[in-house]
Amino acid sequence: MNLDLAPIASALDQAARKARALPQFSRHTPFNLEQAYQIQRASMAHRYADGERMIGLKLGFTSRAKMQQMGVDSLIWGWLTDAMLEEDGGQLNLDRYIHPRAEPELCFLTRRAIDRPLTQLEAVDYLEAVAPAIEIIDSRYEAFKFSLEDVVADNCSSAGLVVGPWSRDFSTLANAGVLMRLDGALVEAGSTAAILGHPLRSLVHASQLLARADISLPAGSLIMAGAATAAVALTPGAQLTVEINGYGECAFTCSGQAQGERS
Ligand code: 0L1
Ligand code: MG
């Protein structure tokens, strides 16, 4: 059966813009992973048509903790736009989110276009800098429940990102301590080693995924390497800090109130 993917892409785009949760599509309209990525691209095309600029990509489900938290076992990828950037040390207005969660990540800034599959040895040569970062994920599905295909179609829950101070020191990337604090209390602790065993592997995977999709990622792009721990829910007034040993910290304070699952 030929499935019309455009209405799903459009519904996901509208759900993100209006911060309104949707029922899972895959429950009544099954689609495969390839179709899910087609929906993702079509949904992102709406944003680009509306003036948002692609600034890079994100990898998801790169750690065991995240896979277990969400009950999946495959790495996924999605796109970042300039409209998702939130200020380090600033206020994060929850009004534009449905049921946001935050997770600690590393963000890479690329120095060269990534236009072919890279080895781990080559990967560092493609990097300009690395920074501690926070990803804000906000599934457009009710109750944050989805199949792998649903979440891919939903641009892998990408909603916001905060990027901390840039560093050109890649020497301790492999196993740096990661601490996430909510209102000063430690809520998650881990290591960058949880990101595929070494965060540079995210770059290698990204290069392979890009090559398979026949896309060249321009120099100066951001790559969110994936979470080192599980994610935490954001509530009004919460202050969230992520510290990565040797790389510093980034933070925000939540203002406003998330939309929740309005009917
Ligand atoms: O690791 C990730 O960024 C996956 C995001 C998609 C799943 C989720 O919403 O938790
Ligand atoms: Mg993430």
CSV table of C-alpha atoms and ligand atoms in Angstrom, one decimal:
chain,number,residue,atom,x,y,z
A,1,MET,CA,0.0,0.0,0.0
A,2,ASN,CA,1.3,3.5,-0.9
A,3,LEU,CA,1.3,5.7,2.2
A,4,ASP,CA,0.9,9.4,1.9
A,5,LEU,CA,3.7,10.7,4.2
A,6,ALA,CA,3.0,14.4,3.7
A,7,PRO,CA,0.1,14.8,6.1
A,8,ILE,CA,2.1,13.1,8.9
A,9,ALA,CA,5.0,15.4,8.3
A,10,SER,CA,2.7,18.4,8.3
A,11,ALA,CA,1.0,17.3,11.5
A,12,LEU,CA,4.3,16.8,13.3
A,13,ASP,CA,5.4,20.3,12.1
A,14,GLN,CA,2.2,21.9,13.4
A,15,ALA,CA,2.5,20.0,16.7
A,16,ALA,CA,6.0,21.3,17.2
A,17,ARG,CA,5.0,24.9,16.4
A,18,LYS,CA,1.9,24.9,18.5
A,19,ALA,CA,3.4,22.8,21.3
A,20,ARG,CA,0.5,20.4,21.2
A,21,ALA,CA,0.9,16.6,21.7
A,22,LEU,CA,-0.3,14.1,19.1
A,23,PRO,CA,-1.3,10.4,19.4
A,24,GLN,CA,1.4,8.1,18.0
A,25,PHE,CA,1.0,7.6,14.3
A,26,SER,CA,2.4,4.1,14.1
A,27,ARG,CA,-0.5,2.8,16.1
A,28,HIS,CA,-3.0,3.3,13.3
A,29,THR,CA,-0.7,4.1,10.3
A,30,PRO,CA,2.4,1.8,10.4
A,31,PHE,CA,5.4,3.0,8.5
A,32,ASN,CA,9.0,1.7,8.3
A,33,LEU,CA,12.2,3.4,9.3
A,34,GLU,CA,13.0,4.6,5.8
A,35,GLN,CA,9.6,6.2,5.6
A,36,ALA,CA,10.2,7.7,9.1
A,37,TYR,CA,13.3,9.5,7.8
A,38,GLN,CA,11.4,10.7,4.8
A,39,ILE,CA,8.7,12.1,7.1
A,40,GLN,CA,11.4,13.7,9.2
A,41,ARG,CA,12.9,15.4,6.1
A,42,ALA,CA,9.5,16.6,4.9
A,43,SER,CA,8.6,18.0,8.3
A,44,MET,CA,12.0,19.8,8.5
A,45,ALA,CA,11.3,21.2,5.0
A,46,HIS,CA,8.3,23.1,6.4
A,47,ARG,CA,10.6,24.8,9.0
A,48,TYR,CA,13.2,25.7,6.4
A,49,ALA,CA,10.5,27.1,4.1
A,50,ASP,CA,9.5,29.2,7.1
A,51,GLY,CA,13.0,30.7,7.5
A,52,GLU,CA,14.6,28.4,10.0
A,53,ARG,CA,18.3,27.6,9.2
A,54,MET,CA,19.8,24.2,9.5
A,55,ILE,CA,22.8,24.4,11.9
A,56,GLY,CA,23.8,20.8,12.3
A,57,LEU,CA,22.6,17.4,13.5
A,58,LYS,CA,22.0,15.4,16.6
A,59,LEU,CA,22.5,11.7,17.4
A,60,GLY,CA,20.1,10.0,19.7
A,61,PHE,CA,20.1,6.9,21.7
A,62,THR,CA,23.9,6.8,21.9
A,63,SER,CA,24.0,5.5,25.4
A,64,ARG,CA,22.7,2.4,27.2
A,65,ALA,CA,21.0,4.6,29.8
A,66,LYS,CA,19.0,6.5,27.2
A,67,MET,CA,18.1,3.3,25.3
A,68,GLN,CA,16.9,1.7,28.5
A,69,GLN,CA,15.0,4.8,29.5
A,70,MET,CA,13.1,4.8,26.3
A,71,GLY,CA,13.0,1.1,25.6
A,72,VAL,CA,14.7,1.1,22.2
A,73,ASP,CA,18.0,-0.3,20.9
A,74,SER,CA,19.0,1.7,17.8
A,75,LEU,CA,20.9,4.9,17.2
A,76,ILE,CA,18.9,7.6,15.5
A,77,TRP,CA,19.6,11.0,14.0
A,78,GLY,CA,17.8,14.3,13.4
A,79,TRP,CA,18.4,18.0,12.5
A,80,LEU,CA,19.1,21.1,14.5
A,81,THR,CA,18.0,24.6,13.5
A,82,ASP,CA,18.9,28.1,14.6
A,83,ALA,CA,15.4,28.4,16.2
A,84,MET,CA,16.3,25.7,18.7
A,85,LEU,CA,19.3,27.5,20.2
A,86,GLU,CA,18.8,28.6,23.8
A,87,GLU,CA,21.2,30.9,25.7
A,88,ASP,CA,23.8,29.5,28.0
A,89,GLY,CA,23.1,31.0,31.5
A,90,GLY,CA,19.8,32.4,30.3
A,91,GLN,CA,16.1,31.8,30.9
A,92,LEU,CA,14.6,28.8,29.1
A,93,ASN,CA,10.9,29.7,28.5
A,94,LEU,CA,8.9,26.6,28.9
A,95,ASP,CA,5.9,28.1,27.2
A,96,ARG,CA,7.0,26.9,23.8
A,97,TYR,CA,7.4,23.2,25.0
A,98,ILE,CA,4.9,20.4,25.6
A,99,HIS,CA,6.7,18.2,28.3
A,100,PRO,CA,10.4,19.0,27.9
A,101,ARG,CA,13.2,17.0,29.3
A,102,ALA,CA,16.9,17.9,29.5
A,103,GLU,CA,20.0,15.7,29.0
A,104,PRO,CA,23.7,16.3,29.2
A,105,GLU,CA,25.6,16.1,26.0
A,106,LEU,CA,28.8,17.1,24.2
A,107,CYS,CA,28.5,19.4,21.2
A,108,PHE,CA,31.1,19.3,18.4
A,109,LEU,CA,31.7,22.2,16.1
A,110,THR,CA,33.0,21.0,12.7
A,111,ARG,CA,36.1,22.5,11.0
A,112,ARG,CA,35.7,20.9,7.6
A,113,ALA,CA,32.8,19.7,5.5
A,114,ILE,CA,31.9,16.1,6.4
A,115,ASP,CA,31.3,14.5,3.0
A,116,ARG,CA,32.5,10.9,3.4
A,117,PRO,CA,32.5,8.2,6.1
A,118,LEU,CA,35.3,9.0,8.6
A,119,THR,CA,37.4,6.7,10.8
A,120,GLN,CA,37.8,7.5,14.5
A,121,LEU,CA,41.4,8.5,13.8
A,122,GLU,CA,40.4,11.0,11.1
A,123,ALA,CA,37.4,12.4,13.0
A,124,VAL,CA,39.3,14.7,15.3
A,125,ASP,CA,40.8,16.5,12.3
A,126,TYR,CA,37.3,17.5,11.3
A,127,LEU,CA,36.7,19.3,14.6
A,128,GLU,CA,37.1,22.9,15.4
A,129,ALA,CA,36.0,22.7,19.0
A,130,VAL,CA,33.9,20.8,21.6
A,131,ALA,CA,31.6,22.2,24.4
A,132,PRO,CA,29.5,20.9,27.2
A,133,ALA,CA,25.9,21.1,26.1
A,134,ILE,CA,22.3,20.4,27.2
A,135,GLU,CA,19.8,19.0,24.8
A,136,ILE,CA,16.1,19.8,25.4
A,137,ILE,CA,14.0,17.0,24.0
A,138,ASP,CA,10.2,17.4,23.7
A,139,SER,CA,8.4,14.5,22.1
A,140,ARG,CA,5.5,15.7,20.0
A,141,TYR,CA,3.7,12.5,21.1
A,142,GLU,CA,1.3,12.1,24.1
A,143,ALA,CA,2.9,10.8,27.2
A,144,PHE,CA,6.4,10.9,25.6
A,145,LYS,CA,5.5,7.4,24.1
A,146,PHE,CA,6.6,6.4,20.7
A,147,SER,CA,7.9,3.6,18.5
A,148,LEU,CA,11.4,4.0,17.0
A,149,GLU,CA,9.7,5.0,13.7
A,150,ASP,CA,7.5,7.6,15.4
A,151,VAL,CA,10.4,9.3,17.1
A,152,VAL,CA,12.5,9.4,14.0
A,153,ALA,CA,9.6,11.0,12.1
A,154,ASP,CA,9.4,13.5,14.9
A,155,ASN,CA,13.0,14.7,14.3
A,156,CYS,CA,14.2,12.5,17.2
A,157,SER,CA,12.4,14.8,19.7
A,158,SER,CA,14.8,17.7,19.0
A,159,ALA,CA,13.5,20.9,20.5
A,160,GLY,CA,16.3,23.0,22.0
A,161,LEU,CA,20.0,23.1,22.8
A,162,VAL,CA,22.3,25.0,25.1
A,163,VAL,CA,26.0,25.1,24.2
A,164,GLY,CA,28.6,26.0,26.9
A,165,PRO,CA,32.2,27.3,26.5
A,166,TRP,CA,34.1,26.0,23.5
A,167,SER,CA,37.4,24.1,24.0
A,168,ARG,CA,40.0,22.9,21.5
A,169,ASP,CA,41.3,20.3,23.9
A,170,PHE,CA,40.2,16.9,22.6
A,171,SER,CA,42.6,14.9,24.8
A,172,THR,CA,40.2,14.0,27.6
A,173,LEU,CA,37.1,13.5,25.6
A,174,ALA,CA,37.1,9.7,26.0
A,175,ASN,CA,36.2,9.5,29.7
A,176,ALA,CA,35.2,12.8,31.2
A,177,GLY,CA,32.9,12.9,34.2
A,178,VAL,CA,29.4,14.2,33.5
A,179,LEU,CA,27.2,15.8,36.3
A,180,MET,CA,23.7,17.1,35.9
A,181,ARG,CA,22.2,19.2,38.7
A,182,LEU,CA,18.6,20.4,39.2
A,183,ASP,CA,18.4,23.2,41.7
A,184,GLY,CA,21.8,22.4,42.9
A,185,ALA,CA,21.1,18.7,43.7
A,186,LEU,CA,22.8,16.0,41.7
A,187,VAL,CA,20.3,14.2,39.6
A,188,GLU,CA,22.4,12.3,37.0
A,189,ALA,CA,26.1,11.4,37.0
A,190,GLY,CA,28.0,9.5,34.3
A,191,SER,CA,30.9,9.7,31.9
A,192,THR,CA,31.4,10.7,28.3
A,193,ALA,CA,32.5,7.1,27.8
A,194,ALA,CA,28.8,6.2,27.9
A,195,ILE,CA,28.4,7.9,24.5
A,196,LEU,CA,29.1,4.9,22.2
A,197,GLY,CA,32.2,4.1,24.3
A,198,HIS,CA,33.9,7.3,23.0
A,199,PRO,CA,32.1,10.5,21.9
A,200,LEU,CA,34.2,10.6,18.7
A,201,ARG,CA,32.3,7.5,17.6
A,202,SER,CA,29.3,9.8,17.3
A,203,LEU,CA,31.1,11.7,14.7
A,204,VAL,CA,32.1,8.6,12.9
A,205,HIS,CA,28.4,7.4,13.0
A,206,ALA,CA,27.3,10.8,11.8
A,207,SER,CA,29.7,10.7,8.9
A,208,GLN,CA,28.4,7.3,7.9
A,209,LEU,CA,24.8,8.3,8.2
A,210,LEU,CA,25.4,11.4,6.1
A,211,ALA,CA,27.2,9.5,3.4
A,212,ARG,CA,24.4,6.9,3.3
A,213,ALA,CA,21.9,9.8,2.9
A,214,ASP,CA,24.2,11.4,0.3
A,215,ILE,CA,24.4,14.7,2.3
A,216,SER,CA,27.5,16.8,2.9
A,217,LEU,CA,27.5,18.6,6.2
A,218,PRO,CA,29.1,22.1,5.9
A,219,ALA,CA,32.1,23.2,8.0
A,220,GLY,CA,30.9,25.3,11.0
A,221,SER,CA,28.0,22.8,11.8
A,222,LEU,CA,27.1,21.6,15.2
A,223,ILE,CA,26.9,17.9,16.1
A,224,MET,CA,25.2,16.9,19.3
A,225,ALA,CA,27.0,13.7,20.2
A,226,GLY,CA,24.2,12.1,22.3
A,227,ALA,CA,23.4,11.9,26.0
A,228,ALA,CA,25.7,10.5,28.6
A,229,THR,CA,22.9,9.8,31.1
A,230,ALA,CA,19.1,9.6,31.2
A,231,ALA,CA,17.1,12.8,30.7
A,232,VAL,CA,15.2,14.7,33.5
A,233,ALA,CA,11.9,16.5,33.2
A,234,LEU,CA,11.9,20.3,33.4
A,235,THR,CA,9.5,22.1,35.7
A,236,PRO,CA,8.8,25.8,36.2
A,237,GLY,CA,11.6,27.7,38.0
A,238,ALA,CA,14.0,24.8,37.8
A,239,GLN,CA,17.7,25.6,37.5
A,240,LEU,CA,19.6,23.0,35.5
A,241,THR,CA,23.4,22.8,35.2
A,242,VAL,CA,25.5,20.3,33.3
A,243,GLU,CA,29.2,20.0,34.1
A,244,ILE,CA,31.7,18.0,32.1
A,245,ASN,CA,35.0,17.5,33.8
A,246,GLY,CA,37.7,19.4,32.0
A,247,TYR,CA,35.2,21.2,29.7
A,248,GLY,CA,33.3,23.4,32.1
A,249,GLU,CA,29.6,23.8,32.5
A,250,CYS,CA,26.4,25.2,30.9
A,251,ALA,CA,23.1,26.1,32.6
A,252,PHE,CA,19.7,27.6,32.3
A,253,THR,CA,16.8,28.6,34.5
A,254,CYS,CA,13.3,27.7,33.5
A,255,SER,CA,10.7,30.4,33.2
A,256,GLY,CA,7.1,30.1,32.2
A,257,GLN,CA,5.2,26.8,32.1
A,258,ALA,CA,5.2,24.0,29.6
A,259,GLN,CA,1.9,23.4,27.7
A,260,GLY,CA,1.4,19.9,28.9
A,261,GLU,CA,-1.0,17.7,27.1
A,262,ARG,CA,-3.9,20.0,26.3
A,263,SER,CA,-6.9,18.5,24.5
B,1,0L1,O1,19.0,10.5,22.8
B,1,0L1,C1,18.2,11.3,22.2
B,1,0L1,O2,18.4,12.5,22.0
B,1,0L1,C2,16.9,10.6,21.7
B,1,0L1,C3,15.8,11.6,21.6
B,1,0L1,C4,14.6,10.9,21.2
B,1,0L1,C5,14.0,10.1,22.2
B,1,0L1,C6,13.5,10.9,23.3
B,1,0L1,O3,12.7,11.7,23.1
B,1,0L1,O4,14.0,10.6,24.4
B,2,MG,MG,19.9,13.7,23.0
